[in-house]
């Protein structure tokens, strides 16, 4: 899903150019970026570009994998077989997104073990949205509508990211996210148009709880996003956090009207001059608290991932033993 935390991280300074060869390589790299070329895994790239991508892609991969947990919570309690099948497929898609993205990050010379170790020890970030609980079935629909919707907004520009393996992964991810968004919206529409008053109230309650955290998915305001400018210069990022957030709000307002729900923001109104919606202030204290580990479910999410890793050790060992045996057979043949 989700890329919000990508803009969050220590600001790195550009590595000093050491030699004439490196200076030339840097010049050629800059020219390619300026020309809108894609960079492949084997191409020369500055260390800072590589590190920025590793951080962004691995945080994105972690978000996909952790993102399976809140919705996975409802698989056994989906109200119908159809909804259960859809939810299973969606959660499985998110696992696939994680795998494409870990693979893309590996092309930059970092191992999956390193990335997972950073996640499990709490060093790596992932999208703060998954540290909120899913309290009712309506949360599953709202996650599809708002969270996957925000993810698409964030990720469509990444299909044109200058690092080709990431861009290629994102094309497929975005197609699937689009399905996720629509299934969420359709599930909510069913409840608001054909459901009972209690079901409509359940949808409104879920919207009230997820709206603000969804807006936080776009990351800090541009003025507090130190890595953004360099990422845009490198063609990793194409649109700023605030621009994406605005597009998202403008897209959601008519959708909320169609659903018959109220977005929980008294300051939300159309601004004819800007031709965009004005909206209220995000609680940035809450954002930083959750990003830094103190959200409602941070500990639970991390513990679930560590447990899954530990309990899966025998699968990894068996797969490695099998691969070794196959390689020996091939050598002998
Ligand atoms: Fe998704
Ligand atoms: Fe995803």
PDB file of N, CA, C and O in Angstrom, residues 23-75:
ATOM      1  N   UNK A  23      33.618  12.129 -10.455  1.00  0.00           N
ATOM      2  CA  UNK A  23      33.013  13.413 -10.855  1.00  0.00           C
ATOM      3  C   UNK A  23      32.371  13.272 -12.228  1.00  0.00           C
ATOM      4  O   UNK A  23      31.274  13.791 -12.470  1.00  0.00           O
ATOM      5  N   UNK A  24      33.062  12.564 -13.109  1.00  0.00           N
ATOM      6  CA  UNK A  24      32.500  12.356 -14.459  1.00  0.00           C
ATOM      7  C   UNK A  24      31.239  11.500 -14.400  1.00  0.00           C
ATOM      8  O   UNK A  24      30.249  11.771 -15.069  1.00  0.00           O
ATOM      9  N   UNK A  25      31.309  10.451 -13.574  1.00  0.00           N
ATOM     10  CA  UNK A  25      30.141   9.562 -13.437  1.00  0.00           C
ATOM     11  C   UNK A  25      28.955  10.335 -12.880  1.00  0.00           C
ATOM     12  O   UNK A  25      27.819  10.187 -13.323  1.00  0.00           O
ATOM     13  N   UNK A  26      29.250  11.200 -11.919  1.00  0.00           N
ATOM     14  CA  UNK A  26      28.191  12.021 -11.315  1.00  0.00           C
ATOM     15  C   UNK A  26      27.554  12.937 -12.355  1.00  0.00           C
ATOM     16  O   UNK A  26      26.327  13.059 -12.426  1.00  0.00           O
ATOM     17  N   UNK A  27      28.409  13.527 -13.191  1.00  0.00           N
ATOM     18  CA  UNK A  27      27.908  14.420 -14.240  1.00  0.00           C
ATOM     19  C   UNK A  27      27.008  13.667 -15.216  1.00  0.00           C
ATOM     20  O   UNK A  27      25.932  14.142 -15.579  1.00  0.00           O
ATOM     21  N   UNK A  28      27.467  12.486 -15.594  1.00  0.00           N
ATOM     22  CA  UNK A  28      26.688  11.681 -16.546  1.00  0.00           C
ATOM     23  C   UNK A  28      25.358  11.274 -15.909  1.00  0.00           C
ATOM     24  O   UNK A  28      24.305  11.296 -16.559  1.00  0.00           O
ATOM     25  N   UNK A  29      25.410  10.950 -14.625  1.00  0.00           N
ATOM     26  CA  UNK A  29      24.193  10.563 -13.897  1.00  0.00           C
ATOM     27  C   UNK A  29      23.203  11.733 -13.861  1.00  0.00           C
ATOM     28  O   UNK A  29      22.027  11.585 -14.183  1.00  0.00           O
ATOM     29  N   UNK A  30      23.715  12.908 -13.501  1.00  0.00           N
ATOM     30  CA  UNK A  30      22.849  14.100 -13.432  1.00  0.00           C
ATOM     31  C   UNK A  30      22.213  14.389 -14.782  1.00  0.00           C
ATOM     32  O   UNK A  30      21.030  14.739 -14.862  1.00  0.00           O
ATOM     33  N   UNK A  31      22.997  14.217 -15.847  1.00  0.00           N
ATOM     34  CA  UNK A  31      22.481  14.500 -17.197  1.00  0.00           C
ATOM     35  C   UNK A  31      21.354  13.520 -17.536  1.00  0.00           C
ATOM     36  O   UNK A  31      20.339  13.905 -18.118  1.00  0.00           O
ATOM     37  N   UNK A  32      21.535  12.272 -17.129  1.00  0.00           N
ATOM     38  CA  UNK A  32      20.490  11.269 -17.411  1.00  0.00           C
ATOM     39  C   UNK A  32      19.215  11.589 -16.636  1.00  0.00           C
ATOM     40  O   UNK A  32      18.111  11.466 -17.153  1.00  0.00           O
ATOM     41  N   UNK A  33      19.391  11.966 -15.382  1.00  0.00           N
ATOM     42  CA  UNK A  33      18.220  12.332 -14.566  1.00  0.00           C
ATOM     43  C   UNK A  33      17.505  13.525 -15.198  1.00  0.00           C
ATOM     44  O   UNK A  33      16.277  13.530 -15.344  1.00  0.00           O
ATOM     45  N   UNK A  34      18.298  14.529 -15.597  1.00  0.00           N
ATOM     46  CA  UNK A  34      17.692  15.732 -16.198  1.00  0.00           C
ATOM     47  C   UNK A  34      16.957  15.392 -17.493  1.00  0.00           C
ATOM     48  O   UNK A  34      15.965  16.032 -17.838  1.00  0.00           O
ATOM     49  N   UNK A  35      17.468  14.398 -18.214  1.00  0.00           N
ATOM     50  CA  UNK A  35      16.837  14.019 -19.484  1.00  0.00           C
ATOM     51  C   UNK A  35      15.623  13.112 -19.257  1.00  0.00           C
ATOM     52  O   UNK A  35      14.951  12.702 -20.199  1.00  0.00           O
ATOM     53  N   UNK A  36      15.360  12.765 -17.983  1.00  0.00           N
ATOM     54  CA  UNK A  36      14.211  11.909 -17.667  1.00  0.00           C
ATOM     55  C   UNK A  36      14.475  10.428 -17.930  1.00  0.00           C
ATOM     56  O   UNK A  36      13.542   9.627 -18.035  1.00  0.00           O
ATOM     57  N   UNK A  37      15.747  10.042 -18.007  1.00  0.00           N
ATOM     58  CA  UNK A  37      16.104   8.625 -18.208  1.00  0.00           C
ATOM     59  C   UNK A  37      15.829   7.813 -16.946  1.00  0.00           C
ATOM     60  O   UNK A  37      15.855   8.356 -15.840  1.00  0.00           O
ATOM     61  N   UNK A  38      15.645   6.531 -17.134  1.00  0.00           N
ATOM     62  CA  UNK A  38      15.540   5.628 -15.983  1.00  0.00           C
ATOM     63  C   UNK A  38      16.921   5.092 -15.629  1.00  0.00           C
ATOM     64  O   UNK A  38      17.746   4.854 -16.503  1.00  0.00           O
ATOM     65  N   UNK A  39      17.153   4.884 -14.354  1.00  0.00           N
ATOM     66  CA  UNK A  39      18.416   4.320 -13.871  1.00  0.00           C
ATOM     67  C   UNK A  39      18.163   2.850 -13.550  1.00  0.00           C
ATOM     68  O   UNK A  39      17.191   2.516 -12.875  1.00  0.00           O
ATOM     69  N   UNK A  40      19.044   1.992 -14.056  1.00  0.00           N
ATOM     70  CA  UNK A  40      18.911   0.552 -13.790  1.00  0.00           C
ATOM     71  C   UNK A  40      19.867   0.147 -12.667  1.00  0.00           C
ATOM     72  O   UNK A  40      20.803   0.884 -12.337  1.00  0.00           O
ATOM     73  N   UNK A  41      19.645  -1.073 -12.139  1.00  0.00           N
ATOM     74  CA  UNK A  41      20.407  -1.526 -10.964  1.00  0.00           C
ATOM     75  C   UNK A  41      21.923  -1.494 -11.181  1.00  0.00           C
ATOM     76  O   UNK A  41      22.676  -1.188 -10.264  1.00  0.00           O
ATOM     77  N   UNK A  42      22.360  -1.827 -12.409  1.00  0.00           N
ATOM     78  CA  UNK A  42      23.807  -1.936 -12.626  1.00  0.00           C
ATOM     79  C   UNK A  42      24.444  -0.600 -13.002  1.00  0.00           C
ATOM     80  O   UNK A  42      25.663  -0.518 -13.128  1.00  0.00           O
ATOM     81  N   UNK A  43      23.641   0.421 -13.191  1.00  0.00           N
ATOM     82  CA  UNK A  43      24.188   1.738 -13.553  1.00  0.00           C
ATOM     83  C   UNK A  43      24.872   2.385 -12.349  1.00  0.00           C
ATOM     84  O   UNK A  43      24.492   2.140 -11.204  1.00  0.00           O
ATOM     85  N   UNK A  44      25.837   3.243 -12.638  1.00  0.00           N
ATOM     86  CA  UNK A  44      26.469   4.007 -11.556  1.00  0.00           C
ATOM     87  C   UNK A  44      25.436   4.954 -10.953  1.00  0.00           C
ATOM     88  O   UNK A  44      24.609   5.537 -11.674  1.00  0.00           O
ATOM     89  N   UNK A  45      25.475   5.086  -9.659  1.00  0.00           N
ATOM     90  CA  UNK A  45      24.588   6.057  -9.002  1.00  0.00           C
ATOM     91  C   UNK A  45      25.283   6.603  -7.760  1.00  0.00           C
ATOM     92  O   UNK A  45      26.096   5.896  -7.135  1.00  0.00           O
ATOM     93  N   UNK A  46      24.984   7.845  -7.378  1.00  0.00           N
ATOM     94  CA  UNK A  46      25.610   8.391  -6.163  1.00  0.00           C
ATOM     95  C   UNK A  46      25.132   7.623  -4.931  1.00  0.00           C
ATOM     96  O   UNK A  46      23.994   7.149  -4.898  1.00  0.00           O
ATOM     97  N   UNK A  47      25.992   7.523  -3.944  1.00  0.00           N
ATOM     98  CA  UNK A  47      25.649   6.782  -2.722  1.00  0.00           C
ATOM     99  C   UNK A  47      24.395   7.335  -2.041  1.00  0.00           C
ATOM    100  O   UNK A  47      23.582   6.587  -1.497  1.00  0.00           O
ATOM    101  N   UNK A  48      24.264   8.642  -2.090  1.00  0.00           N
ATOM    102  CA  UNK A  48      23.121   9.276  -1.420  1.00  0.00           C
ATOM    103  C   UNK A  48      21.811   8.881  -2.097  1.00  0.00           C
ATOM    104  O   UNK A  48      20.791   8.632  -1.432  1.00  0.00           O
ATOM    105  N   UNK A  49      21.841   8.787  -3.422  1.00  0.00           N
ATOM    106  CA  UNK A  49      20.669   8.354  -4.196  1.00  0.00           C
ATOM    107  C   UNK A  49      20.324   6.905  -3.816  1.00  0.00           C
ATOM    108  O   UNK A  49      19.182   6.565  -3.531  1.00  0.00           O
ATOM    109  N   UNK A  50      21.371   6.063  -3.770  1.00  0.00           N
ATOM    110  CA  UNK A  50      21.165   4.651  -3.416  1.00  0.00           C
ATOM    111  C   UNK A  50      20.557   4.528  -2.018  1.00  0.00           C
ATOM    112  O   UNK A  50      19.586   3.816  -1.801  1.00  0.00           O
ATOM    113  N   UNK A  51      21.132   5.249  -1.062  1.00  0.00           N
ATOM    114  CA  UNK A  51      20.656   5.157   0.328  1.00  0.00           C
ATOM    115  C   UNK A  51      19.218   5.655   0.465  1.00  0.00           C
ATOM    116  O   UNK A  51      18.420   5.083   1.203  1.00  0.00           O
ATOM    117  N   UNK A  52      18.932   6.742  -0.234  1.00  0.00           N
ATOM    118  CA  UNK A  52      17.572   7.298  -0.177  1.00  0.00           C
ATOM    119  C   UNK A  52      16.574   6.273  -0.696  1.00  0.00           C
ATOM    120  O   UNK A  52      15.510   6.053  -0.103  1.00  0.00           O
ATOM    121  N   UNK A  53      16.945   5.620  -1.796  1.00  0.00           N
ATOM    122  CA  UNK A  53      16.035   4.620  -2.370  1.00  0.00           C
ATOM    123  C   UNK A  53      15.878   3.410  -1.464  1.00  0.00           C
ATOM    124  O   UNK A  53      14.769   2.899  -1.280  1.00  0.00           O
ATOM    125  N   UNK A  54      16.982   2.952  -0.890  1.00  0.00           N
ATOM    126  CA  UNK A  54      16.894   1.789   0.008  1.00  0.00           C
ATOM    127  C   UNK A  54      15.951   2.126   1.161  1.00  0.00           C
ATOM    128  O   UNK A  54      15.062   1.338   1.513  1.00  0.00           O
ATOM    129  N   UNK A  55      16.117   3.333   1.713  1.00  0.00           N
ATOM    130  CA  UNK A  55      15.251   3.710   2.835  1.00  0.00           C
ATOM    131  C   UNK A  55      13.785   3.761   2.392  1.00  0.00           C
ATOM    132  O   UNK A  55      12.910   3.176   3.027  1.00  0.00           O
ATOM    133  N   UNK A  56      13.550   4.420   1.271  1.00  0.00           N
ATOM    134  CA  UNK A  56      12.168   4.591   0.815  1.00  0.00           C
ATOM    135  C   UNK A  56      11.530   3.250   0.434  1.00  0.00           C
ATOM    136  O   UNK A  56      10.413   2.949   0.842  1.00  0.00           O
ATOM    137  N   UNK A  57      12.247   2.443  -0.353  1.00  0.00           N
ATOM    138  CA  UNK A  57      11.634   1.204  -0.845  1.00  0.00           C
ATOM    139  C   UNK A  57      11.452   0.212   0.305  1.00  0.00           C
ATOM    140  O   UNK A  57      10.440  -0.485   0.386  1.00  0.00           O
ATOM    141  N   UNK A  58      12.424   0.161   1.226  1.00  0.00           N
ATOM    142  CA  UNK A  58      12.263  -0.808   2.318  1.00  0.00           C
ATOM    143  C   UNK A  58      11.147  -0.358   3.272  1.00  0.00           C
ATOM    144  O   UNK A  58      10.366  -1.182   3.740  1.00  0.00           O
ATOM    145  N   UNK A  59      11.032   0.943   3.498  1.00  0.00           N
ATOM    146  CA  UNK A  59       9.923   1.414   4.346  1.00  0.00           C
ATOM    147  C   UNK A  59       8.590   1.110   3.678  1.00  0.00           C
ATOM    148  O   UNK A  59       7.608   0.754   4.326  1.00  0.00           O
ATOM    149  N   UNK A  60       8.587   1.237   2.381  1.00  0.00           N
ATOM    150  CA  UNK A  60       7.369   0.934   1.626  1.00  0.00           C
ATOM    151  C   UNK A  60       7.045  -0.564   1.732  1.00  0.00           C
ATOM    152  O   UNK A  60       5.904  -0.958   1.996  1.00  0.00           O
ATOM    153  N   UNK A  61       8.072  -1.415   1.589  1.00  0.00           N
ATOM    154  CA  UNK A  61       7.858  -2.862   1.702  1.00  0.00           C
ATOM    155  C   UNK A  61       7.340  -3.226   3.098  1.00  0.00           C
ATOM    156  O   UNK A  61       6.382  -3.994   3.239  1.00  0.00           O
ATOM    157  N   UNK A  62       7.962  -2.641   4.129  1.00  0.00           N
ATOM    158  CA  UNK A  62       7.506  -2.924   5.499  1.00  0.00           C
ATOM    159  C   UNK A  62       6.042  -2.522   5.667  1.00  0.00           C
ATOM    160  O   UNK A  62       5.266  -3.206   6.331  1.00  0.00           O
ATOM    161  N   UNK A  63       5.670  -1.401   5.065  1.00  0.00           N
ATOM    162  CA  UNK A  63       4.289  -0.919   5.198  1.00  0.00           C
ATOM    163  C   UNK A  63       3.306  -1.911   4.589  1.00  0.00           C
ATOM    164  O   UNK A  63       2.208  -2.121   5.120  1.00  0.00           O
ATOM    165  N   UNK A  64       3.702  -2.508   3.473  1.00  0.00           N
ATOM    166  CA  UNK A  64       2.825  -3.493   2.836  1.00  0.00           C
ATOM    167  C   UNK A  64       2.610  -4.694   3.751  1.00  0.00           C
ATOM    168  O   UNK A  64       1.501  -5.199   3.914  1.00  0.00           O
ATOM    169  N   UNK A  65       3.705  -5.149   4.352  1.00  0.00           N
ATOM    170  CA  UNK A  65       3.652  -6.367   5.167  1.00  0.00           C
ATOM    171  C   UNK A  65       2.926  -6.102   6.498  1.00  0.00           C
ATOM    172  O   UNK A  65       2.074  -6.879   6.915  1.00  0.00           O
ATOM    173  N   UNK A  66       3.259  -4.997   7.141  1.00  0.00           N
ATOM    174  CA  UNK A  66       2.561  -4.664   8.392  1.00  0.00           C
ATOM    175  C   UNK A  66       1.100  -4.347   8.083  1.00  0.00           C
ATOM    176  O   UNK A  66       0.196  -4.650   8.870  1.00  0.00           O
ATOM    177  N   UNK A  67       0.876  -3.780   6.896  1.00  0.00           N
ATOM    178  CA  UNK A  67      -0.492  -3.419   6.488  1.00  0.00           C
ATOM    179  C   UNK A  67      -1.427  -4.602   6.347  1.00  0.00           C
ATOM    180  O   UNK A  67      -2.653  -4.430   6.281  1.00  0.00           O
ATOM    181  N   UNK A  68      -0.868  -5.800   6.285  1.00  0.00           N
ATOM    182  CA  UNK A  68      -1.725  -6.990   6.215  1.00  0.00           C
ATOM    183  C   UNK A  68      -2.430  -7.243   7.553  1.00  0.00           C
ATOM    184  O   UNK A  68      -3.469  -7.906   7.593  1.00  0.00           O
ATOM    185  N   UNK A  69      -1.846  -6.728   8.641  1.00  0.00           N
ATOM    186  CA  UNK A  69      -2.335  -7.117   9.964  1.00  0.00           C
ATOM    187  C   UNK A  69      -3.710  -6.554  10.335  1.00  0.00           C
ATOM    188  O   UNK A  69      -4.583  -7.313  10.774  1.00  0.00           O
ATOM    189  N   UNK A  70      -3.927  -5.232  10.174  1.00  0.00           N
ATOM    190  CA  UNK A  70      -5.238  -4.708  10.607  1.00  0.00           C
ATOM    191  C   UNK A  70      -6.407  -5.361   9.870  1.00  0.00           C
ATOM    192  O   UNK A  70      -7.434  -5.659  10.482  1.00  0.00           O
ATOM    193  N   UNK A  71      -6.260  -5.593   8.580  1.00  0.00           N
ATOM    194  CA  UNK A  71      -7.367  -6.202   7.839  1.00  0.00           C
ATOM    195  C   UNK A  71      -7.416  -7.713   8.031  1.00  0.00           C
ATOM    196  O   UNK A  71      -8.489  -8.313   8.052  1.00  0.00           O
ATOM    197  N   UNK A  72      -6.234  -8.314   8.184  1.00  0.00           N
ATOM    198  CA  UNK A  72      -6.181  -9.756   8.433  1.00  0.00           C
ATOM    199  C   UNK A  72      -7.027 -10.110   9.656  1.00  0.00           C
ATOM    200  O   UNK A  72      -7.625 -11.195   9.732  1.00  0.00           O
ATOM    201  N   UNK A  73      -7.106  -9.161  10.572  1.00  0.00           N
ATOM    202  CA  UNK A  73      -7.899  -9.297  11.797  1.00  0.00           C
ATOM    203  C   UNK A  73      -9.366  -9.634  11.513  1.00  0.00           C
ATOM    204  O   UNK A  73     -10.056 -10.209  12.352  1.00  0.00           O
ATOM    205  N   UNK A  74      -9.872  -9.295  10.304  1.00  0.00           N
ATOM    206  CA  UNK A  74     -11.289  -9.489  10.004  1.00  0.00           C
ATOM    207  C   UNK A  74     -11.567 -10.651   9.058  1.00  0.00           C
ATOM    208  O   UNK A  74     -12.737 -10.918   8.743  1.00  0.00           O
ATOM    209  N   UNK A  75     -10.535 -11.365   8.623  1.00  0.00           N
ATOM    210  CA  UNK A  75     -10.774 -12.428   7.636  1.00  0.00           C
ATOM    211  C   UNK A  75     -11.739 -13.479   8.190  1.00  0.00           C
ATOM    212  O   UNK A  75     -12.681 -13.894   7.519  1.00  0.00           O
TER     213      UNK A  75
END
